[in-house]
mmCIF file of C-alpha atoms in Angstrom:
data_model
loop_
_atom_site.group_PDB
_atom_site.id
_atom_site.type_symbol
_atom_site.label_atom_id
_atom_site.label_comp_id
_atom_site.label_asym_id
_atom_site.label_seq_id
_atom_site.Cartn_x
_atom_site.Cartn_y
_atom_site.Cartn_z
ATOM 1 C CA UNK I 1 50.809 23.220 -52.118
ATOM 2 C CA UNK I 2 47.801 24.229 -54.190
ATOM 3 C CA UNK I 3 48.086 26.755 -56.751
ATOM 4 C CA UNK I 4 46.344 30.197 -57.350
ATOM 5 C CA UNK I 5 42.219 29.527 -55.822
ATOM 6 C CA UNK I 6 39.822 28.397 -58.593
ATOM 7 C CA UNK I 7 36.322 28.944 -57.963
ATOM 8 C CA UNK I 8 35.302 25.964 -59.986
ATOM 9 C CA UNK I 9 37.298 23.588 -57.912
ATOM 10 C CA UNK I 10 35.467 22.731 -54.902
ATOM 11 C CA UNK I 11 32.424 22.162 -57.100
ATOM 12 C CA UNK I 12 34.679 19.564 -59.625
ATOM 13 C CA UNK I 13 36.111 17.975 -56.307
ATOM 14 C CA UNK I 14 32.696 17.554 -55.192
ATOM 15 C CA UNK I 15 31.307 15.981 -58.226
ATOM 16 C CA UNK I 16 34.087 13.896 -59.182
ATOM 17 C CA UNK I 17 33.304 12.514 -55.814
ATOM 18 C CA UNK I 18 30.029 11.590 -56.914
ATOM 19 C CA UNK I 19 31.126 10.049 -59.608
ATOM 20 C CA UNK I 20 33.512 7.804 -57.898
ATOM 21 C CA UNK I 21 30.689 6.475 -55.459
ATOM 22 C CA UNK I 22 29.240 4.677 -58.802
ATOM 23 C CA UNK I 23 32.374 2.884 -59.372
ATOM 24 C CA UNK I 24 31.504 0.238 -56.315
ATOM 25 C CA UNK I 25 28.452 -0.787 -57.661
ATOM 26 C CA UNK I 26 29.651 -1.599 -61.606
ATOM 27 C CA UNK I 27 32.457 -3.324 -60.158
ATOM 28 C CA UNK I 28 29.797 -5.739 -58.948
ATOM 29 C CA UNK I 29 27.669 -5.446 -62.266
ATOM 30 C CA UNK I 30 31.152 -6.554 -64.064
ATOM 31 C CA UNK I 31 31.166 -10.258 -65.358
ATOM 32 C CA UNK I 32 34.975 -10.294 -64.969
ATOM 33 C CA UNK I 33 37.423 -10.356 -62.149
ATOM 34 C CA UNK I 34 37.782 -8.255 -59.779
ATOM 35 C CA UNK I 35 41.893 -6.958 -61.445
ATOM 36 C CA UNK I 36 40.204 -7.331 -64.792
ATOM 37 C CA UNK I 37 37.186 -4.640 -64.587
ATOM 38 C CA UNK I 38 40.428 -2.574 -62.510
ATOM 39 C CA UNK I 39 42.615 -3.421 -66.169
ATOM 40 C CA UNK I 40 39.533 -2.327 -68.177
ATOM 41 C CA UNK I 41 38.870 0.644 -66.278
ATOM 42 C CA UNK I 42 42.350 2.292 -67.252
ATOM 43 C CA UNK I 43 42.579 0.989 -70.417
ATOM 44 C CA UNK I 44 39.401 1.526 -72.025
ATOM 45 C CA UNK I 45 39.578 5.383 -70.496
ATOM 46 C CA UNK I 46 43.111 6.147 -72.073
ATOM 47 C CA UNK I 47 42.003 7.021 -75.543
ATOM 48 C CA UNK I 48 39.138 9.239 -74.297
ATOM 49 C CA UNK I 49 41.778 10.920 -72.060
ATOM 50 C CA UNK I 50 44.222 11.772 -74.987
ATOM 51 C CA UNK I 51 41.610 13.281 -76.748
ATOM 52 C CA UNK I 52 40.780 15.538 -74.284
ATOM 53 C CA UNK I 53 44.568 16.260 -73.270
ATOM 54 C CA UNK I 54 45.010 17.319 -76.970
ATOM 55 C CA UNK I 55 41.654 19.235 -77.444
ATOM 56 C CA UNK I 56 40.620 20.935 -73.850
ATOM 57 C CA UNK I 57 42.571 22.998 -71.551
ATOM 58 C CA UNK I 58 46.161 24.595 -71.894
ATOM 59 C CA UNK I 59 48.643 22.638 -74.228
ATOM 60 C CA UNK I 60 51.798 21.473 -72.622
ATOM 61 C CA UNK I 61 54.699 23.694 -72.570
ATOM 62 C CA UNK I 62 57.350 22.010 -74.805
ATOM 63 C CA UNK I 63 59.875 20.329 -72.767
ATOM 64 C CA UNK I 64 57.686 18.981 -70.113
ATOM 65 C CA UNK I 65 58.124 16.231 -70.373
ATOM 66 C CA UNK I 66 61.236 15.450 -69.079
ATOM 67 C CA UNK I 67 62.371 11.947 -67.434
ATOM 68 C CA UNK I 68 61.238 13.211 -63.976
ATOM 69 C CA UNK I 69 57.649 13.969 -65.107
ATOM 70 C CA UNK I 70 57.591 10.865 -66.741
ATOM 71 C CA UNK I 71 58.906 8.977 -63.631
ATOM 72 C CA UNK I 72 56.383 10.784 -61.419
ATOM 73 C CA UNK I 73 53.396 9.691 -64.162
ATOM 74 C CA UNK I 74 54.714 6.379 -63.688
ATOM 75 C CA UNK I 75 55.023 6.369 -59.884
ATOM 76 C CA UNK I 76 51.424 7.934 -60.168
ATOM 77 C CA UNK I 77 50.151 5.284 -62.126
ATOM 78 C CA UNK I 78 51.583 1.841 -60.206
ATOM 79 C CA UNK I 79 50.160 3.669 -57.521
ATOM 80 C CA UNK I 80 46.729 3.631 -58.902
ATOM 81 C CA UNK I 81 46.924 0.401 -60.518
ATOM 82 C CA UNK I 82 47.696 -0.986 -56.650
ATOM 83 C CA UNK I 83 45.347 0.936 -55.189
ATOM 84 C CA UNK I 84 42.435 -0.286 -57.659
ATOM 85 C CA UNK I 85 43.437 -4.232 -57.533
ATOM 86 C CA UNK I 86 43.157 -3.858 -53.800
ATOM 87 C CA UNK I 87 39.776 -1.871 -53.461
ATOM 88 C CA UNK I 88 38.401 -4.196 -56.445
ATOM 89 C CA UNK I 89 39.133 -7.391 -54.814
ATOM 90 C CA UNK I 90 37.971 -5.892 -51.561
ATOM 91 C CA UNK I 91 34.684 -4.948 -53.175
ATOM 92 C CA UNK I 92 33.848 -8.364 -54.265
ATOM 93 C CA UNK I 93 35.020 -9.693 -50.527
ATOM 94 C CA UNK I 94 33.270 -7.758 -47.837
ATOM 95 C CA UNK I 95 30.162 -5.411 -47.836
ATOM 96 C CA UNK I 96 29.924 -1.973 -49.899
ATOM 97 C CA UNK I 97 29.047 -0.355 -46.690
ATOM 98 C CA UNK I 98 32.601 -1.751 -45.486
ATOM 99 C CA UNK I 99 33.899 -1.250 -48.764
ATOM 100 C CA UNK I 100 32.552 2.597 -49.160
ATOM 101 C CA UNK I 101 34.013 3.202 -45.381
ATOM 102 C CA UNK I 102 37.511 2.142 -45.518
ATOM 103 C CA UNK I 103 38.385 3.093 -48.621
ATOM 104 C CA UNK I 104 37.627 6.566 -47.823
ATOM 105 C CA UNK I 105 40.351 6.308 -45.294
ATOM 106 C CA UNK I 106 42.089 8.698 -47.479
ATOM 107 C CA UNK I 107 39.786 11.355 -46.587
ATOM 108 C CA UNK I 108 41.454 11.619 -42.661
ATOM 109 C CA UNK I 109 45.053 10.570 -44.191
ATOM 110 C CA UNK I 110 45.308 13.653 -46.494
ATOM 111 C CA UNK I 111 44.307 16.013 -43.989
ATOM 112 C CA UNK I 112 46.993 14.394 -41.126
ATOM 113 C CA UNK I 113 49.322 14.650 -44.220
ATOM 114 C CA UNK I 114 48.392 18.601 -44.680
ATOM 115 C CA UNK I 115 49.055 18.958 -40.865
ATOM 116 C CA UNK I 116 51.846 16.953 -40.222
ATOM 117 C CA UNK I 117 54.209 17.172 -43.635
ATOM 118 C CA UNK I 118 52.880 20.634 -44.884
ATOM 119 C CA UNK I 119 52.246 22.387 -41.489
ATOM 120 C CA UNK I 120 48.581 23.118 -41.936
ATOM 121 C CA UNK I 121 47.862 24.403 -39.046
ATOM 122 C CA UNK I 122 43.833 23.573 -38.265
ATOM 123 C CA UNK I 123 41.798 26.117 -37.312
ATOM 124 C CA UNK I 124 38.926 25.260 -34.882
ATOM 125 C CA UNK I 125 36.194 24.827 -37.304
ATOM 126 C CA UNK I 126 38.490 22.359 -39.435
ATOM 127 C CA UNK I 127 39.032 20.178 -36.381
ATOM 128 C CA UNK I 128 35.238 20.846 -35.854
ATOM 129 C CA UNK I 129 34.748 19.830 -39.630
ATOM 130 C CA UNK I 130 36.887 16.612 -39.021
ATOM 131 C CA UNK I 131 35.039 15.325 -36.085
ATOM 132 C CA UNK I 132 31.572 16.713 -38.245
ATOM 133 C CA UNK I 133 32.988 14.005 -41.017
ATOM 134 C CA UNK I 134 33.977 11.346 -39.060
ATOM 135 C CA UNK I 135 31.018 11.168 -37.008
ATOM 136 C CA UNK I 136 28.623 11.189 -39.896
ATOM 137 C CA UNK I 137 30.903 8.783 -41.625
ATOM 138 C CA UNK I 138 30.209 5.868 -38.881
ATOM 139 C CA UNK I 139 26.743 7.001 -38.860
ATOM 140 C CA UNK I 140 25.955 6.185 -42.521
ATOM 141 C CA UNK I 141 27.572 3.182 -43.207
ATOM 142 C CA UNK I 142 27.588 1.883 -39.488
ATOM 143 C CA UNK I 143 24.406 0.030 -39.444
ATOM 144 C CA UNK I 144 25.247 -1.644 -42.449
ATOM 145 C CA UNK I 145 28.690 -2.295 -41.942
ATOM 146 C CA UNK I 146 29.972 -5.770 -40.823
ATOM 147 C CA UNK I 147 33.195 -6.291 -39.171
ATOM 148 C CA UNK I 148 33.488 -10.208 -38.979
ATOM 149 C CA UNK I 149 36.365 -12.828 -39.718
ATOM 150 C CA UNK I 150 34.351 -13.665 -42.992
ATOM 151 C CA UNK I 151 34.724 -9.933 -44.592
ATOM 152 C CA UNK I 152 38.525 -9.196 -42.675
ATOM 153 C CA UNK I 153 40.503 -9.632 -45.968
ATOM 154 C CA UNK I 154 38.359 -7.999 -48.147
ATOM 155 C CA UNK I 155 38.166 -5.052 -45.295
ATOM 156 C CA UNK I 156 42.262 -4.989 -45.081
ATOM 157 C CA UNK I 157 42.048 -4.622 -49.210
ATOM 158 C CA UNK I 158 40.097 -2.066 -48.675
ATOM 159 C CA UNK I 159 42.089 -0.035 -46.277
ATOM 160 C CA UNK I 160 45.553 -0.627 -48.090
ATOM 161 C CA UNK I 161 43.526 0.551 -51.039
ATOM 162 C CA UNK I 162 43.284 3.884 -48.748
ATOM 163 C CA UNK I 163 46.630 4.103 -48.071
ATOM 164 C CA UNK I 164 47.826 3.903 -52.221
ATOM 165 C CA UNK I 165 44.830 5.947 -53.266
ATOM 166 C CA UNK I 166 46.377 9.172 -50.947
ATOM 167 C CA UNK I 167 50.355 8.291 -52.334
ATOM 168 C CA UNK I 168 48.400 9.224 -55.706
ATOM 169 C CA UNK I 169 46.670 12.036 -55.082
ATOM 170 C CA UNK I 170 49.920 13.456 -53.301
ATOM 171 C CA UNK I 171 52.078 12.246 -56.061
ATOM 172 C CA UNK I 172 49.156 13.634 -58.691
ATOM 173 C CA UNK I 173 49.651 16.981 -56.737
ATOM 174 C CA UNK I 174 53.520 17.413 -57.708
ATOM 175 C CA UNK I 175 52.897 16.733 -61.510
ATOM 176 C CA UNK I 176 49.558 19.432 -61.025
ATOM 177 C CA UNK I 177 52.555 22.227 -60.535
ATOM 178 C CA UNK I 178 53.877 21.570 -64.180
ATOM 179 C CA UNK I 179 51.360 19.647 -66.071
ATOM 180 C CA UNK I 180 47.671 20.301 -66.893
ATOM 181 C CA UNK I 181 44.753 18.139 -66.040
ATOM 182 C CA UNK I 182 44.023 15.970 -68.728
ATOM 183 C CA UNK I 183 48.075 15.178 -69.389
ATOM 184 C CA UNK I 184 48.874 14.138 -66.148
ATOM 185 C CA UNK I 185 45.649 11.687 -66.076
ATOM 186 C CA UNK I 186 46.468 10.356 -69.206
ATOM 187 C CA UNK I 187 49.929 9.806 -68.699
ATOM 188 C CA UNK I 188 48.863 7.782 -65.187
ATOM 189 C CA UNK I 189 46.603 6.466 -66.340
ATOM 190 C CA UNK I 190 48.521 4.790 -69.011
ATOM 191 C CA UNK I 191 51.045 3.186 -67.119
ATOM 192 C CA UNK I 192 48.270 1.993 -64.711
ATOM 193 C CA UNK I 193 47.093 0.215 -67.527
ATOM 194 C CA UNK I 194 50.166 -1.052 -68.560
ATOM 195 C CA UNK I 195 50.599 -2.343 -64.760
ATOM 196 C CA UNK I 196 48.008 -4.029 -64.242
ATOM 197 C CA UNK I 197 47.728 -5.688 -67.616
ATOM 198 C CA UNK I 198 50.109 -9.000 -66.796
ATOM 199 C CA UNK I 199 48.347 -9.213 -63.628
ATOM 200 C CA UNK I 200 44.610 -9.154 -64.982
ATOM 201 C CA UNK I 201 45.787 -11.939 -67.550
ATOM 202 C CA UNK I 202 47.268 -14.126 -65.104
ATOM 203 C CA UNK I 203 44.899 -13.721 -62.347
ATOM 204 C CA UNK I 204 41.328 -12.310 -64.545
ATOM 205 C CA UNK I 205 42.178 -16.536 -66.195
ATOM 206 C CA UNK I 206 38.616 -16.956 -68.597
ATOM 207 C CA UNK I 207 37.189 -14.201 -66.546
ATOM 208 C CA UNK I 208 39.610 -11.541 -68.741
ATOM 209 C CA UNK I 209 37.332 -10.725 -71.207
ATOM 210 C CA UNK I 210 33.951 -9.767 -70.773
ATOM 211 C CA UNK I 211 30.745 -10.419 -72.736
ATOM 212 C CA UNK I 212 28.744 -7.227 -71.378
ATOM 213 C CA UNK I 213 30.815 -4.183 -71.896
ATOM 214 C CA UNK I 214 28.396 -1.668 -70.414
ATOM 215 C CA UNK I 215 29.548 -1.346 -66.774
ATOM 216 C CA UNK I 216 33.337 -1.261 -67.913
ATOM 217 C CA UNK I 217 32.550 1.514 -70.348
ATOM 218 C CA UNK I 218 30.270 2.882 -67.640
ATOM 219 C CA UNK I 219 33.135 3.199 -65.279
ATOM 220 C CA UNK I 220 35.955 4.226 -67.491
ATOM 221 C CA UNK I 221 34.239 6.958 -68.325
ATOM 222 C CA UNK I 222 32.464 7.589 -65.360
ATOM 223 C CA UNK I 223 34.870 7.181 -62.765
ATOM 224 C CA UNK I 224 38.128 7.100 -64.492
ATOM 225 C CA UNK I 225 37.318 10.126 -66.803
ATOM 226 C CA UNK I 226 34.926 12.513 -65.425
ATOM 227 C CA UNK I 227 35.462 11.256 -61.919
ATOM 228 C CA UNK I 228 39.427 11.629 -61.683
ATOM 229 C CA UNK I 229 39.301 13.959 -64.049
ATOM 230 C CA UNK I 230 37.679 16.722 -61.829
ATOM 231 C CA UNK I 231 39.122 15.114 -58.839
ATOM 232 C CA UNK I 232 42.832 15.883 -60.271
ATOM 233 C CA UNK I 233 41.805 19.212 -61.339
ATOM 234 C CA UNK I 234 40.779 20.559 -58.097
ATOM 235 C CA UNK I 235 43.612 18.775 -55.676
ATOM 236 C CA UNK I 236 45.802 21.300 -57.902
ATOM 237 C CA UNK I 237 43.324 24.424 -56.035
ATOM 238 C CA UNK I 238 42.396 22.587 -52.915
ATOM 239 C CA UNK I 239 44.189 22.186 -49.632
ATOM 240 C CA UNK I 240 44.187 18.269 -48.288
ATOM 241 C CA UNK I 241 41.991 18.945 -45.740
ATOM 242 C CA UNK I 242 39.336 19.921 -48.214
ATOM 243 C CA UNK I 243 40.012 17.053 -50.822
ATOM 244 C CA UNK I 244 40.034 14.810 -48.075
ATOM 245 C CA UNK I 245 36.365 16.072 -46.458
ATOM 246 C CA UNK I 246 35.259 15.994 -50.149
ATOM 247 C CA UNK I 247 35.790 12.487 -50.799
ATOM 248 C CA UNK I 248 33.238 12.029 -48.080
ATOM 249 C CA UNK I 249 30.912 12.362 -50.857
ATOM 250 C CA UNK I 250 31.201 9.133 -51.706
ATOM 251 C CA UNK I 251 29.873 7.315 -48.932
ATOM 252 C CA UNK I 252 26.471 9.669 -48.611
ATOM 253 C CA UNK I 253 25.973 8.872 -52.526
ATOM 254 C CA UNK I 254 26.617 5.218 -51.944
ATOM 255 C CA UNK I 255 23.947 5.164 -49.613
ATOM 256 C CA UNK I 256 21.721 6.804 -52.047
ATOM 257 C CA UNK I 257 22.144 4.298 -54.267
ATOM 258 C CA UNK I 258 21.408 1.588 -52.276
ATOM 259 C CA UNK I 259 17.972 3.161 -51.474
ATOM 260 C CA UNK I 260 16.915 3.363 -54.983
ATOM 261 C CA UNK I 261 18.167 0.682 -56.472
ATOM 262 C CA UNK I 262 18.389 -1.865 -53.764
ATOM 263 C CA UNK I 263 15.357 -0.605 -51.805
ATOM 264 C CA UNK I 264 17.717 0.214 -48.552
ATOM 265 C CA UNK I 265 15.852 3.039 -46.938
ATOM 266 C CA UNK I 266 18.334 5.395 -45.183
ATOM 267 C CA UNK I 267 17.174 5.402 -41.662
ATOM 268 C CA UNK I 268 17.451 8.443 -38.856
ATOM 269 C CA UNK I 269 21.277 7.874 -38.034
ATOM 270 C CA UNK I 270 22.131 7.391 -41.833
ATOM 271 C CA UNK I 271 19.914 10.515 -42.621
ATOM 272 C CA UNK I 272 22.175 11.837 -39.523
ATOM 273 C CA UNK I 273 25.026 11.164 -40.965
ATOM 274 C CA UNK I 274 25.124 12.548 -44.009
ATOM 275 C CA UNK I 275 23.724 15.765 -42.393
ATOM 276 C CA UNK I 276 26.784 16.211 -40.480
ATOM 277 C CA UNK I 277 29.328 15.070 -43.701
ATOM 278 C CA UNK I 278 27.708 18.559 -45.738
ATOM 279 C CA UNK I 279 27.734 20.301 -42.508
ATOM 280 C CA UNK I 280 31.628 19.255 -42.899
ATOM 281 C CA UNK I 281 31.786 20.147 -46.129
ATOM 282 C CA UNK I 282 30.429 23.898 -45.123
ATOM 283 C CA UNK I 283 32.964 24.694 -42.266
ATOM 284 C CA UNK I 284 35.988 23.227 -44.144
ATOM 285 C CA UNK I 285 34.793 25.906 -46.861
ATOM 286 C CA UNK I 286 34.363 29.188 -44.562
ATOM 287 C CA UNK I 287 37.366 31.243 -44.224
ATOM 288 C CA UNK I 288 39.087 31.004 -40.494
ATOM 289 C CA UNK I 289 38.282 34.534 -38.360
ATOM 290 C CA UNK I 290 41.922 36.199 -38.426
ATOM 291 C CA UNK I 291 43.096 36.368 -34.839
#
């Protein structure tokens, strides 16, 4: 359950989420396999993270880490490393519009998570919000989007992606309770790293190292640090429902993108689309009238 209300949270959840919509496209900018830019993404953002869990924010308490908060950074971490082998190889395999869509599946399974396990209730402008996000959600990426035999297995990567990506936010959520921002990423991130290492090797084969190291710096810091990093702050303020509108973000950036730099003008239902994702974003955030 989230802590005490933080002001600044909706704000980081919001741009960490725009952050994360970079991560697609320097995936594709990579010039190694799909696992290996998912290795170097971890690994190359672990330093940077220790740093900051040493120098910003509250120190840990002494004693916190005990075997269970080291099993849940673990648990946290394979979780990741899954999810990010999946989405990577789905990237690579089927559109981004496909790609942006399903892996944002998270963003209706943490809500039904909220309602079902926690017994969120939903008010009427959160199921209001939730039909808001999902319609706007086909609406952006639907033109685009291409659901054909030749982009099915990158599309089911993509969705399984999902469905790991949400076991790590709720797992990130437990360790939130006990341990601050930058030491739980750290620590999950870590053993994501280590996890996917044997697996990049073996699979990455002479695509393991790369020769440009821009994009993977690019998104281990951008996505891995800043993006996560305010993304794991504010699940620890934020109920699901709102982390899971949030990372709605995403797709409405994407699209942005993909007008500048690919010349892919949003048209009316895109423009549409996003509309009703911040219109989302607005009712999820005003308070429920008090029968």
């Amino acid at each position: 359950m989230p802590t005490a209300p933080n002001r600044l949270a909706f704000p980081a959840m919001i741009l960490g989420s725009v952050a994360l919509a970079f991560g697609p496209w320097l995936v594709r900018l990579a010039d190694v396999a799909p696992i290996s830019s998912a290795f170097w993404r971890m690994s190359l953002a672990i330093i940077p993270l220790a740093l900051l869990a040493r120098f910003v924010g509250p120190a840990m308490p002494k004693g916190t880490l005990s075997p269970r908060i080291l099993w849940l950074a673990a648990l946290a971490g394979v979780f990741f490393a899954a999810d990010l082998a999946l989405w990577h190889y789905g990237i690579v395999r089927t559109t981004l519009a496909n790609a942006s869509l399903l892996s944002n599946a998270a963003s209706f399974l943490l809500p039904l998570w909220g309602f079902v396990v926690l017994g969120q209730k939903p008010g009427k402008k959160a199921l209001v919000a939730i039909l808001f996000a999902l319609a706007g959600t086909m609406l952006l990426v639907g033109r685009s989007a291409d659901l054909s035999a030749r982009n099915l297995a990158g599309d089911l990567f993509c969705l399984a992606a999902a469905v790991l990506y949400t076991a790590y936010l709720l797992v990130v959520d437990r360790l939130r309770g006990t341990v601050p921002v930058f030491p739980v990423l750290a620590l999950a991130t870590g053993f994501g790293a280590i996890a996917l290492l044997p697996a990049a090797i073996i699979l990455g084969g002479d695509a393991f190292w790369p020769t440009d190291w821009t994009p993977l710096v690019l998104l281990a810091l951008g996505s891995q640090v800043i993006g996560q990093g305010l993304v794991v702050f504010a699940i620890g303020h934020l109920k699901p429902l709102v982390v899971g509108l949030a990372l709605l973000v995403q797709p409405a950036v994407a699209a942005t993108i993909g007008a500048f730099r690919f010349n892919e003008i949003p048209g009316t239902a895109e423009i549409i689309g996003a509309s009703l994702v911040i219109a989302a974003l607005i009712l999820v955030r005003l308070p429920e009238r008090k029968p």
